[in-house]
CSV table of C-alpha atoms in Angstrom, one decimal:
chain,number,residue,atom,x,y,z
A,121,MET,CA,-76.2,22.2,-78.4
A,122,LYS,CA,-74.7,22.9,-75.0
A,123,SER,CA,-71.8,21.0,-73.6
A,124,ASP,CA,-72.3,19.0,-70.4
A,125,PRO,CA,-70.3,20.6,-67.5
A,126,ARG,CA,-69.5,17.2,-66.2
A,127,ASP,CA,-67.6,16.5,-69.5
A,128,MET,CA,-65.6,19.6,-69.0
A,129,ASP,CA,-64.7,18.5,-65.4
A,130,VAL,CA,-63.5,15.2,-66.7
A,131,ILE,CA,-61.3,16.9,-69.3
A,132,HIS,CA,-59.9,19.3,-66.7
A,133,GLU,CA,-59.1,16.4,-64.4
A,134,LEU,CA,-57.5,14.4,-67.2
A,135,ARG,CA,-55.4,17.4,-68.2
A,136,ALA,CA,-54.3,18.0,-64.6
A,137,TYR,CA,-53.3,14.4,-64.3
A,138,LEU,CA,-51.3,14.4,-67.5
A,139,THR,CA,-49.5,17.7,-66.7
A,140,LYS,CA,-48.5,17.0,-63.1
A,141,PRO,CA,-45.2,15.2,-62.4
A,142,HIS,CA,-45.4,11.4,-62.1
A,143,VAL,CA,-41.8,10.7,-61.4
A,144,ARG,CA,-40.3,12.1,-58.2
A,145,PRO,CA,-36.5,12.1,-58.4
A,146,TRP,CA,-36.1,12.6,-54.7
A,147,ALA,CA,-38.2,9.5,-54.0
A,148,LEU,CA,-36.4,7.3,-56.5
A,149,ALA,CA,-32.8,8.5,-55.5
A,150,ALA,CA,-32.3,6.0,-52.7
A,151,PRO,CA,-33.8,2.9,-54.4
A,152,ILE,CA,-31.8,3.6,-57.6
A,153,LEU,CA,-28.6,4.1,-55.7
A,154,VAL,CA,-29.1,0.8,-53.9
A,155,LEU,CA,-29.5,-1.0,-57.2
A,156,LEU,CA,-26.6,0.7,-58.9
A,157,PHE,CA,-24.3,-0.1,-56.0
A,158,CYS,CA,-25.4,-3.7,-55.3
A,159,LEU,CA,-25.8,-5.1,-58.8
A,160,PRO,CA,-22.1,-5.3,-59.6
A,161,LEU,CA,-21.4,-6.7,-56.1
A,162,LEU,CA,-23.9,-9.5,-56.0
A,163,ARG,CA,-22.1,-12.6,-54.7
A,164,PRO,CA,-22.7,-14.8,-57.9
A,165,ILE,CA,-20.8,-12.1,-59.8
A,166,ARG,CA,-18.1,-11.1,-57.4
A,167,HIS,CA,-17.4,-14.5,-55.8
A,168,PRO,CA,-18.7,-17.1,-58.3
A,169,ASP,CA,-16.4,-19.9,-57.0
A,170,PRO,CA,-18.8,-22.5,-55.5
A,171,SER,CA,-16.1,-23.4,-52.9
A,172,GLN,CA,-16.5,-19.9,-51.4
A,173,ILE,CA,-20.2,-20.0,-50.9
A,174,SER,CA,-21.2,-19.8,-47.2
A,175,ASP,CA,-23.0,-22.7,-45.6
A,176,ASP,CA,-25.9,-20.5,-44.8
A,177,GLU,CA,-26.4,-19.7,-48.5
A,178,LEU,CA,-25.7,-23.3,-49.6
A,179,ALA,CA,-28.3,-24.6,-47.2
A,180,ARG,CA,-30.9,-22.2,-48.5
A,181,LEU,CA,-30.1,-23.0,-52.1
A,182,ALA,CA,-30.3,-26.7,-51.3
A,183,THR,CA,-33.8,-26.3,-49.8
A,184,VAL,CA,-35.0,-24.3,-52.8
A,185,GLN,CA,-33.7,-27.0,-55.2
A,186,SER,CA,-35.2,-29.8,-53.2
A,187,LEU,CA,-38.6,-28.1,-53.0
A,188,VAL,CA,-38.8,-27.7,-56.8
A,189,GLU,CA,-37.0,-30.8,-58.1
A,190,HIS,CA,-37.9,-33.3,-55.3
A,191,ASN,CA,-41.0,-31.8,-53.7
A,192,SER,CA,-39.4,-32.0,-50.2
A,193,LEU,CA,-37.7,-29.9,-47.7
A,194,SER,CA,-35.1,-32.6,-47.2
A,195,ILE,CA,-31.8,-31.7,-48.9
A,196,ASP,CA,-30.3,-35.2,-49.1
A,197,HIS,CA,-30.4,-35.2,-52.9
A,198,SER,CA,-29.4,-31.6,-53.6
A,199,ILE,CA,-26.2,-30.7,-55.4
A,200,PHE,CA,-25.4,-28.1,-52.7
A,201,VAL,CA,-23.7,-29.7,-49.7
A,202,PRO,CA,-23.3,-27.4,-46.7
A,203,THR,CA,-20.9,-28.6,-44.0
A,204,HIS,CA,-22.6,-26.8,-41.2
A,205,GLY,CA,-26.1,-25.5,-40.4
A,206,THR,CA,-27.9,-28.8,-41.1
A,207,VAL,CA,-29.7,-31.3,-38.9
A,208,ARG,CA,-30.8,-34.9,-39.4
A,209,VAL,CA,-34.4,-35.7,-38.3
A,210,GLY,CA,-34.9,-39.4,-38.6
A,211,ASP,CA,-33.3,-40.5,-41.9
A,212,LYS,CA,-33.6,-37.1,-43.6
A,213,LEU,CA,-31.3,-34.1,-43.7
A,214,TYR,CA,-32.7,-30.6,-43.3
A,215,ALA,CA,-31.3,-27.1,-43.2
A,216,GLU,CA,-31.8,-25.6,-39.8
A,217,GLN,CA,-33.1,-22.4,-41.2
A,218,THR,CA,-36.8,-21.5,-41.2
A,219,PRO,CA,-38.2,-22.7,-44.6
A,220,THR,CA,-40.4,-19.6,-45.4
A,221,LEU,CA,-37.8,-17.8,-47.5
A,222,ALA,CA,-36.9,-20.9,-49.4
A,223,ILE,CA,-40.7,-21.4,-50.2
A,224,LEU,CA,-40.9,-17.8,-51.5
A,225,LEU,CA,-37.8,-18.3,-53.7
A,226,ALA,CA,-39.0,-21.7,-54.9
A,227,GLY,CA,-41.8,-20.1,-56.9
A,228,PRO,CA,-39.4,-18.1,-59.2
A,229,TYR,CA,-37.1,-21.1,-59.5
A,230,TRP,CA,-40.1,-23.4,-60.4
A,231,LEU,CA,-41.0,-20.9,-63.2
A,232,ILE,CA,-37.5,-20.8,-64.7
A,233,HIS,CA,-37.1,-24.5,-64.2
A,234,ARG,CA,-40.1,-25.0,-66.5
A,235,PHE,CA,-38.1,-23.3,-69.2
A,236,GLY,CA,-35.1,-25.7,-68.8
A,237,PHE,CA,-32.9,-23.6,-66.5
A,238,THR,CA,-31.7,-25.7,-63.6
A,239,PHE,CA,-29.1,-25.5,-60.8
A,240,SER,CA,-27.3,-28.4,-62.4
A,241,HIS,CA,-26.5,-26.4,-65.6
A,242,ASN,CA,-27.1,-22.7,-64.8
A,243,ALA,CA,-26.3,-22.5,-61.1
A,244,ASN,CA,-24.6,-19.1,-61.1
A,245,ALA,CA,-27.2,-17.4,-63.2
A,246,ILE,CA,-30.1,-18.8,-61.1
A,247,GLU,CA,-28.3,-17.8,-57.9
A,248,PHE,CA,-27.9,-14.2,-59.3
A,249,PHE,CA,-31.6,-14.1,-60.1
A,250,LEU,CA,-32.8,-15.4,-56.8
A,251,THR,CA,-30.5,-13.0,-54.9
A,252,LEU,CA,-31.7,-10.1,-56.9
A,253,LEU,CA,-35.3,-11.0,-56.5
A,254,GLY,CA,-35.3,-12.1,-52.9
A,255,VAL,CA,-32.8,-9.7,-51.3
A,256,THR,CA,-31.6,-6.8,-53.4
A,257,ILE,CA,-35.0,-5.6,-54.7
A,258,PRO,CA,-36.7,-5.7,-51.3
A,259,VAL,CA,-33.8,-3.6,-49.8
A,260,SER,CA,-34.3,-1.1,-52.7
A,261,ILE,CA,-38.0,-0.9,-52.0
A,262,ALA,CA,-37.3,-0.5,-48.3
A,263,ALA,CA,-35.2,2.5,-49.1
A,264,GLY,CA,-38.1,4.1,-51.0
A,265,LEU,CA,-40.4,3.4,-48.0
A,266,ILE,CA,-38.0,5.2,-45.7
A,267,TYR,CA,-38.4,8.2,-47.9
A,268,ARG,CA,-42.1,8.1,-47.5
A,269,MET,CA,-42.0,7.5,-43.8
A,270,GLY,CA,-39.8,10.6,-43.5
A,271,ARG,CA,-43.1,12.6,-43.7
A,272,LEU,CA,-43.5,11.8,-40.0
A,273,PHE,CA,-40.7,14.4,-39.3
A,274,GLU,CA,-42.1,17.0,-41.7
A,275,LEU,CA,-38.8,17.1,-43.5
A,276,PRO,CA,-38.4,18.6,-47.0
A,277,ARG,CA,-38.0,16.2,-49.9
A,278,TRP,CA,-34.2,16.4,-50.2
A,279,LYS,CA,-33.8,15.7,-46.5
A,280,ARG,CA,-36.1,12.7,-46.7
A,281,SER,CA,-34.1,11.4,-49.6
A,282,ALA,CA,-30.9,11.9,-47.6
A,283,LEU,CA,-32.4,10.1,-44.7
A,284,ALA,CA,-33.4,7.1,-46.9
A,285,ILE,CA,-29.8,7.0,-48.3
A,286,ILE,CA,-28.3,7.1,-44.8
A,287,VAL,CA,-30.6,4.3,-43.6
A,288,ALA,CA,-29.7,2.1,-46.6
A,289,PHE,CA,-25.9,2.8,-46.7
A,290,ALA,CA,-24.9,3.4,-43.1
A,291,SER,CA,-26.8,0.5,-41.4
A,292,GLY,CA,-25.2,-2.5,-43.0
A,293,LEU,CA,-28.4,-3.1,-45.0
A,294,VAL,CA,-26.6,-2.8,-48.3
A,295,SER,CA,-23.8,-5.0,-47.0
A,296,TYR,CA,-26.3,-7.9,-46.8
A,297,ALA,CA,-28.2,-6.8,-50.0
A,298,VAL,CA,-25.6,-8.5,-52.2
A,299,VAL,CA,-25.9,-12.1,-50.9
A,300,LEU,CA,-28.7,-14.6,-50.4
A,301,ASN,CA,-29.6,-14.4,-46.7
A,302,ALA,CA,-32.6,-13.9,-44.4
A,303,HIS,CA,-31.5,-10.8,-42.4
A,304,ALA,CA,-31.8,-8.1,-45.2
A,305,PRO,CA,-35.3,-9.2,-46.5
A,306,ALA,CA,-36.5,-9.5,-42.9
A,307,ALA,CA,-35.3,-5.9,-42.2
A,308,ALA,CA,-37.1,-4.7,-45.4
A,309,LEU,CA,-40.3,-6.4,-44.3
A,310,VAL,CA,-40.1,-4.8,-40.8
A,311,ILE,CA,-39.7,-1.4,-42.5
A,312,ALA,CA,-42.7,-2.2,-44.7
A,313,SER,CA,-44.8,-3.0,-41.6
A,314,ALA,CA,-43.8,0.3,-40.0
A,315,ALA,CA,-44.5,2.2,-43.2
A,316,CYS,CA,-48.0,0.7,-43.4
A,317,LEU,CA,-48.7,1.8,-39.8
A,318,ALA,CA,-47.3,5.3,-40.5
A,319,HIS,CA,-49.5,5.6,-43.6
A,320,VAL,CA,-52.7,4.5,-41.8
A,321,ALA,CA,-52.0,6.7,-38.7
A,322,SER,CA,-51.7,9.8,-40.9
A,323,SER,CA,-54.8,9.1,-43.0
A,324,ARG,CA,-58.0,11.0,-42.6
A,325,ARG,CA,-60.1,8.1,-44.0
A,326,PRO,CA,-59.4,5.1,-41.7
A,327,ALA,CA,-62.3,3.1,-43.1
A,328,VAL,CA,-60.6,3.3,-46.5
A,329,THR,CA,-57.0,2.9,-45.6
A,330,GLY,CA,-57.6,0.3,-42.8
A,331,GLY,CA,-56.9,-2.5,-45.3
A,332,TRP,CA,-53.2,-1.5,-45.1
A,333,LEU,CA,-53.2,-3.0,-41.6
A,334,ALA,CA,-53.7,-6.4,-43.1
A,335,ILE,CA,-50.7,-5.8,-45.3
A,336,CYS,CA,-48.8,-4.6,-42.2
A,337,GLY,CA,-49.6,-7.9,-40.5
A,338,LEU,CA,-48.6,-9.9,-43.6
A,339,CYS,CA,-45.2,-8.2,-43.7
A,340,ALA,CA,-44.6,-8.5,-40.0
A,341,GLY,CA,-45.6,-12.2,-40.1
A,342,LEU,CA,-43.3,-12.9,-43.1
A,343,ALA,CA,-40.4,-11.1,-41.4
A,344,ALA,CA,-40.8,-13.2,-38.2
A,345,THR,CA,-41.1,-16.5,-40.2
A,346,ILE,CA,-38.1,-15.6,-42.3
A,347,GLU,CA,-35.9,-14.4,-39.5
A,348,PRO,CA,-37.0,-15.3,-35.9
A,349,ALA,CA,-35.4,-12.2,-34.5
A,350,ALA,CA,-38.1,-10.1,-36.2
A,351,GLY,CA,-40.8,-11.9,-34.1
A,352,ILE,CA,-40.5,-9.2,-31.4
A,353,PHE,CA,-41.6,-6.6,-34.0
A,354,THR,CA,-44.7,-8.7,-34.8
A,355,ILE,CA,-45.8,-8.5,-31.2
A,356,LEU,CA,-44.9,-4.8,-30.5
A,357,LEU,CA,-46.2,-3.2,-33.7
A,358,ILE,CA,-49.7,-4.3,-32.9
A,359,ALA,CA,-49.7,-1.8,-29.9
A,360,VAL,CA,-49.7,1.1,-32.4
A,361,ILE,CA,-53.2,0.4,-33.6
A,362,PRO,CA,-55.1,1.0,-30.3
A,363,ALA,CA,-53.3,4.4,-30.0
A,364,MET,CA,-54.8,5.7,-33.3
A,365,ARG,CA,-57.3,8.5,-33.1
A,366,TRP,CA,-60.2,6.4,-34.2
A,367,ARG,CA,-63.4,5.4,-32.5
A,368,PRO,CA,-63.2,2.1,-30.5
A,369,SER,CA,-65.0,0.0,-33.1
A,370,LEU,CA,-62.5,1.1,-35.8
A,371,ARG,CA,-59.5,0.4,-33.5
A,372,ALA,CA,-60.9,-3.1,-32.8
A,373,ALA,CA,-61.4,-3.7,-36.5
A,374,GLY,CA,-57.9,-2.5,-37.1
A,375,VAL,CA,-56.4,-5.1,-34.7
A,376,LEU,CA,-58.5,-7.7,-36.4
A,377,MET,CA,-57.2,-6.7,-39.8
A,378,TYR,CA,-53.7,-6.9,-38.6
A,379,LEU,CA,-54.3,-10.4,-37.2
A,380,LEU,CA,-55.9,-11.5,-40.4
A,381,GLY,CA,-52.8,-10.4,-42.4
A,382,LEU,CA,-50.6,-12.1,-39.8
A,383,ALA,CA,-52.4,-15.5,-40.1
A,384,PRO,CA,-51.2,-16.7,-43.6
A,385,PRO,CA,-47.4,-16.5,-42.9
A,386,LEU,CA,-47.9,-18.2,-39.5
A,387,LEU,CA,-50.1,-20.9,-41.1
A,388,LEU,CA,-47.5,-21.4,-43.8
A,389,HIS,CA,-44.7,-21.8,-41.2
A,390,ALA,CA,-46.8,-24.2,-39.3
A,391,VAL,CA,-47.6,-26.4,-42.4
A,392,LEU,CA,-43.9,-26.5,-43.2
A,393,THR,CA,-42.4,-26.9,-39.7
A,394,VAL,CA,-44.8,-29.0,-37.6
A,395,PRO,CA,-44.5,-32.2,-39.7
A,396,ILE,CA,-40.8,-32.1,-39.1
A,397,THR,CA,-40.4,-30.8,-35.5
A,398,GLY,CA,-43.8,-31.5,-34.0
A,399,ASP,CA,-44.4,-27.8,-33.1
A,400,MET,CA,-44.1,-24.3,-34.4
A,401,ARG,CA,-40.5,-23.8,-33.2
A,402,PRO,CA,-37.9,-23.7,-36.0
A,403,ILE,CA,-35.6,-26.7,-36.3
A,404,SER,CA,-32.6,-24.7,-34.8
A,405,PHE,CA,-34.6,-24.4,-31.6
A,406,HIS,CA,-34.8,-28.2,-31.2
A,407,ARG,CA,-31.4,-29.2,-29.9
A,408,GLU,CA,-32.6,-32.9,-29.5
A,409,PHE,CA,-32.5,-33.3,-33.3
A,410,TYR,CA,-28.8,-32.4,-33.6
A,411,SER,CA,-26.4,-35.3,-34.3
A,412,ARG,CA,-23.6,-33.8,-32.2
A,413,VAL,CA,-23.6,-34.6,-28.5
A,414,ASP,CA,-23.5,-31.5,-26.4
A,415,ALA,CA,-21.6,-31.6,-23.1
A,416,LYS,CA,-23.8,-32.0,-20.1
A,417,VAL,CA,-24.0,-29.2,-17.7
A,418,THR,CA,-23.9,-30.4,-14.1
A,419,ALA,CA,-25.5,-28.4,-11.3
A,420,ALA,CA,-23.2,-26.4,-9.1
A,421,PRO,CA,-23.1,-27.4,-5.4
A,422,ASP,CA,-25.4,-25.4,-3.1
A,423,ASP,CA,-22.4,-23.6,-1.4
A,424,ASP,CA,-21.2,-22.4,-4.8
A,425,GLU,CA,-24.7,-21.1,-5.9
A,426,ASP,CA,-23.8,-17.5,-5.3
A,427,THR,CA,-20.5,-17.9,-7.2
A,428,SER,CA,-22.3,-19.5,-10.2
A,429,ARG,CA,-24.9,-16.8,-10.3
A,430,PHE,CA,-22.2,-14.1,-10.2
A,431,ALA,CA,-20.3,-15.9,-13.0
A,432,PHE,CA,-23.5,-16.2,-15.1
A,433,MET,CA,-24.2,-12.4,-14.7
A,434,THR,CA,-20.6,-11.5,-15.5
A,435,ASP,CA,-20.6,-13.7,-18.6
A,436,GLY,CA,-23.9,-12.2,-19.7
A,437,LEU,CA,-22.7,-8.6,-19.3
A,438,ALA,CA,-19.5,-9.4,-21.1
A,439,ARG,CA,-21.5,-10.9,-24.0
A,440,ILE,CA,-23.8,-7.9,-24.2
A,441,SER,CA,-20.8,-5.6,-24.1
A,442,GLN,CA,-19.2,-7.6,-26.9
A,443,GLY,CA,-22.3,-7.4,-29.0
A,444,THR,CA,-22.5,-3.7,-28.5
A,445,LEU,CA,-18.9,-2.5,-28.7
A,446,GLY,CA,-16.9,-5.6,-29.6
A,447,GLU,CA,-15.5,-7.1,-32.8
A,448,HIS,CA,-19.1,-7.7,-34.1
A,449,GLY,CA,-20.8,-5.0,-32.2
A,450,VAL,CA,-23.5,-2.7,-33.5
A,451,ILE,CA,-22.0,0.6,-32.3
A,452,SER,CA,-18.4,-0.3,-33.1
A,453,HIS,CA,-19.5,-0.8,-36.7
A,454,PHE,CA,-22.4,1.7,-37.0
A,455,PRO,CA,-22.0,4.5,-34.5
A,456,ILE,CA,-24.6,6.5,-36.4
A,457,LEU,CA,-27.0,4.5,-34.3
A,458,LEU,CA,-26.4,7.0,-31.6
A,459,LEU,CA,-28.3,9.6,-33.6
A,460,GLY,CA,-31.2,7.2,-33.9
A,461,ILE,CA,-31.3,6.8,-30.2
A,462,LEU,CA,-31.2,10.6,-29.8
A,463,GLY,CA,-34.1,10.8,-32.3
A,464,ILE,CA,-36.2,8.4,-30.3
A,465,SER,CA,-35.4,10.4,-27.1
A,466,ALA,CA,-36.6,13.6,-28.9
A,467,VAL,CA,-39.8,11.9,-30.0
A,468,MET,CA,-40.5,10.8,-26.5
A,469,HIS,CA,-39.9,14.2,-24.9
A,470,ARG,CA,-41.9,16.4,-27.3
A,471,HIS,CA,-45.5,16.7,-28.5
A,472,TRP,CA,-45.6,14.0,-31.1
A,473,PRO,CA,-48.7,11.9,-31.8
A,474,ALA,CA,-49.2,8.8,-29.6
A,475,THR,CA,-48.8,6.5,-32.6
A,476,THR,CA,-45.4,7.9,-33.4
A,477,LYS,CA,-44.2,7.6,-29.8
A,478,ILE,CA,-45.4,4.0,-29.6
A,479,LEU,CA,-43.8,3.1,-32.9
A,480,ALA,CA,-40.5,4.7,-31.7
A,481,GLY,CA,-40.7,2.9,-28.4
A,482,ALA,CA,-41.4,-0.4,-30.1
A,483,THR,CA,-38.3,0.1,-32.2
A,484,ALA,CA,-36.1,0.8,-29.1
A,485,THR,CA,-37.7,-2.1,-27.2
A,486,ALA,CA,-37.2,-4.6,-30.0
A,487,ALA,CA,-33.6,-3.5,-30.5
A,488,VAL,CA,-32.8,-4.1,-26.8
A,489,VAL,CA,-34.6,-7.4,-26.7
A,490,ILE,CA,-32.9,-8.7,-29.9
A,491,LEU,CA,-29.5,-7.5,-28.8
A,492,VAL,CA,-29.7,-9.1,-25.3
A,493,ALA,CA,-31.3,-12.3,-26.5
A,494,TYR,CA,-28.8,-13.0,-29.3
A,495,CYS,CA,-25.8,-12.0,-27.2
A,496,LEU,CA,-26.9,-14.4,-24.5
A,497,ALA,CA,-28.0,-17.2,-26.8
A,498,THR,CA,-25.1,-17.1,-29.4
A,499,LYS,CA,-21.4,-16.9,-29.1
A,500,VAL,CA,-20.0,-14.1,-31.2
A,501,GLY,CA,-16.8,-15.2,-32.7
A,502,ALA,CA,-15.3,-17.1,-35.7
A,503,GLY,CA,-17.9,-17.6,-38.4
A,504,SER,CA,-20.1,-14.7,-37.3
A,505,MET,CA,-19.9,-13.1,-40.8
A,506,PHE,CA,-19.7,-9.4,-41.3
A,507,ALA,CA,-20.5,-6.9,-38.6
A,508,ALA,CA,-23.6,-7.7,-36.5
A,509,ARG,CA,-25.6,-9.7,-38.9
A,510,TYR,CA,-28.2,-10.8,-36.4
A,511,PHE,CA,-29.0,-7.2,-35.6
A,512,VAL,CA,-29.6,-6.0,-39.2
A,513,VAL,CA,-33.2,-6.7,-38.5
A,514,PHE,CA,-33.5,-3.6,-36.3
A,515,ILE,CA,-30.6,-1.4,-37.2
A,516,PRO,CA,-32.2,0.3,-40.3
A,517,LEU,CA,-35.4,1.2,-38.5
A,518,LEU,CA,-33.5,2.4,-35.5
A,519,ILE,CA,-31.4,4.8,-37.6
A,520,PHE,CA,-34.6,6.0,-39.3
A,521,TRP,CA,-35.5,7.8,-36.1
A,522,SER,CA,-32.4,10.0,-36.5
A,523,GLY,CA,-34.8,12.0,-38.7
A,524,ALA,CA,-36.3,13.5,-35.5
A,525,TRP,CA,-32.8,14.7,-34.6
A,526,LEU,CA,-32.1,15.9,-38.2
A,527,ARG,CA,-35.1,18.3,-38.2
A,528,ARG,CA,-33.7,20.3,-35.4
A,529,SER,CA,-31.0,23.0,-35.5
A,530,HIS,CA,-27.6,22.1,-33.9
A,531,HIS,CA,-24.2,23.6,-33.3
A,532,PRO,CA,-21.7,23.3,-36.1
A,533,VAL,CA,-19.5,21.2,-33.9
A,534,THR,CA,-22.4,18.8,-33.4
A,535,TRP,CA,-23.0,18.6,-37.1
A,536,THR,CA,-19.3,17.8,-37.7
A,537,LEU,CA,-19.4,15.0,-35.1
A,538,ALA,CA,-22.6,13.6,-36.7
A,539,GLY,CA,-20.9,13.8,-40.1
A,540,LEU,CA,-17.9,11.8,-38.8
A,541,LEU,CA,-20.2,9.1,-37.4
A,542,LEU,CA,-22.0,9.0,-40.8
A,543,ILE,CA,-18.8,8.7,-42.8
A,544,PHE,CA,-17.4,5.9,-40.5
A,545,SER,CA,-20.7,3.9,-40.6
A,546,THR,CA,-21.1,4.3,-44.4
A,547,THR,CA,-17.5,3.3,-45.0
A,548,VAL,CA,-17.8,0.2,-42.9
A,549,SER,CA,-21.1,-0.7,-44.6
A,550,LEU,CA,-19.6,-0.3,-48.1
A,551,VAL,CA,-16.5,-2.3,-47.2
A,552,GLY,CA,-18.8,-5.1,-45.8
A,553,ALA,CA,-20.7,-5.3,-49.1
A,554,THR,CA,-17.6,-6.6,-50.9
A,555,ASN,CA,-17.9,-10.0,-49.1
A,556,PRO,CA,-20.4,-10.1,-46.2
A,557,PHE,CA,-20.7,-13.9,-46.1
A,558,PRO,CA,-17.3,-15.5,-46.6
A,559,ARG,CA,-17.0,-19.2,-46.3
A,560,GLU,CA,-15.1,-19.2,-43.0
A,561,GLY,CA,-16.7,-16.0,-41.6
A,562,TYR,CA,-14.7,-13.3,-39.8
A,563,ASP,CA,-12.9,-14.1,-36.6
A,564,THR,CA,-11.4,-10.6,-35.8
A,565,TYR,CA,-12.8,-7.1,-36.1
A,566,SER,CA,-14.9,-7.7,-39.2
A,567,ALA,CA,-14.6,-4.3,-40.8
A,568,THR,CA,-10.8,-4.4,-40.6
A,569,GLN,CA,-10.5,-8.0,-41.8
A,570,ALA,CA,-13.0,-7.3,-44.7
A,571,LEU,CA,-10.9,-4.3,-45.7
A,572,ASN,CA,-7.7,-6.3,-45.5
A,573,ASP,CA,-9.2,-9.1,-47.6
A,574,LEU,CA,-10.3,-6.5,-50.2
A,575,VAL,CA,-6.9,-4.9,-50.4
A,576,ASN,CA,-4.9,-8.1,-50.2
A,577,PRO,CA,-7.1,-10.8,-51.7
A,578,ALA,CA,-6.2,-14.4,-51.2
A,579,PRO,CA,-4.6,-16.1,-54.3
A,580,ALA,CA,-6.9,-18.1,-56.5
A,581,PRO,CA,-6.5,-21.9,-55.9
A,582,GLN,CA,-4.3,-23.6,-58.5
A,583,PRO,CA,-5.2,-26.9,-60.1
A,584,THR,CA,-3.5,-29.9,-58.5
A,585,ILE,CA,-1.0,-31.7,-60.8
A,586,LEU,CA,-0.3,-35.3,-59.9
A,587,ALA,CA,3.3,-36.5,-59.8
A,588,GLY,CA,4.5,-37.9,-63.1
A,589,ALA,CA,1.6,-36.2,-65.0
A,590,GLY,CA,2.2,-33.6,-67.6
A,591,ALA,CA,0.9,-30.1,-67.5
A,592,PRO,CA,-2.8,-29.7,-68.0
A,593,ASN,CA,-3.9,-28.9,-71.5
A,594,PRO,CA,-4.7,-25.2,-72.1
């Protein structure tokens, strides 16, 4: 009896699959390093004192608890009481944050709540679990995606792994991977969106891989609804799809797939926000709901119109300069960004695919828009937390483009200067991870203040003993 050749093919394929390597050490290096570094520094472990939790984290935890235990976004009955970052709409108190991240975290909390673990009795353990699941693991996955995206630059594996480690540890991403916040997961989702586009653009079977564009839209939509600063990426990334080398019908289908993926996060945001605010804008964009009375701004006289315009422009330029090189500036903390800018310049001036050029241009455009918008709309100062937290959304992806600079040969002096920039940026990022969200924020150069707080920690509060009372029992 003769054996069927098809059976032999199956056996050979199975043998080839079992004998080839399934674990890629270079691909796993950056994600594992992120987890090993961040796990001991998670805020519930390093700073478990409830009085030291920032208002931003308190408000998010309060929303998660209210969703699960009271079926409401109102935080009036939560055990977490933030002193800032809340707004009263009618007779109910809400966190001014967008509610999408709280909804995503409410699912895991609902599950463990069913087993009897609640914030009232297991607050620190639940905070650790939610921080790990909602922030640290997404940052770790983003580091792995950077490794895969490094194929755009045709780098060897060890250089792609080095690029992933640089992006994670020299961008402030690990600084915010140890505390519950919206900036780090939004940055991870932006990286995931870019990775989906890079994967589809390099594929030779667009009809098969086109479904990744729906995942791209989903990630971009989640990033925008978690952190509004990421909304500019949601708009700009769609421009990459028409530049792909597909026939027109496939490009139109690709845009449609992106929009289909984008729809669920936007619909979820609308369902959660519209009943409270009346429109799609987050609560923080509705100044009329705030209980505080803002000072009225009177119009300047006509003869002083030129003076007022000049003062406005001067103040705007000063704010942008402060956000770039000031106490909470992006370059003053992470000068490695300069190599990312040089990488984008190299992509634009050489024969790269159109999709790569548009993706690089979208990164640069989003960085400028977010930088200018937040510098003009917010006052950087006390309570700004570590480094440039509002800019963490674009910093990792901007540094990623340094891979285009990394693939070229340079003078030893240039490599030395680049190494110094990398060492400084990494040191600042690691120092920031020790406490990126202190209760009172940072009111001076945040890296210096964070290092000083690390070297000279404040003494632990002592229990108050009333006059005439004896010493507390041990």
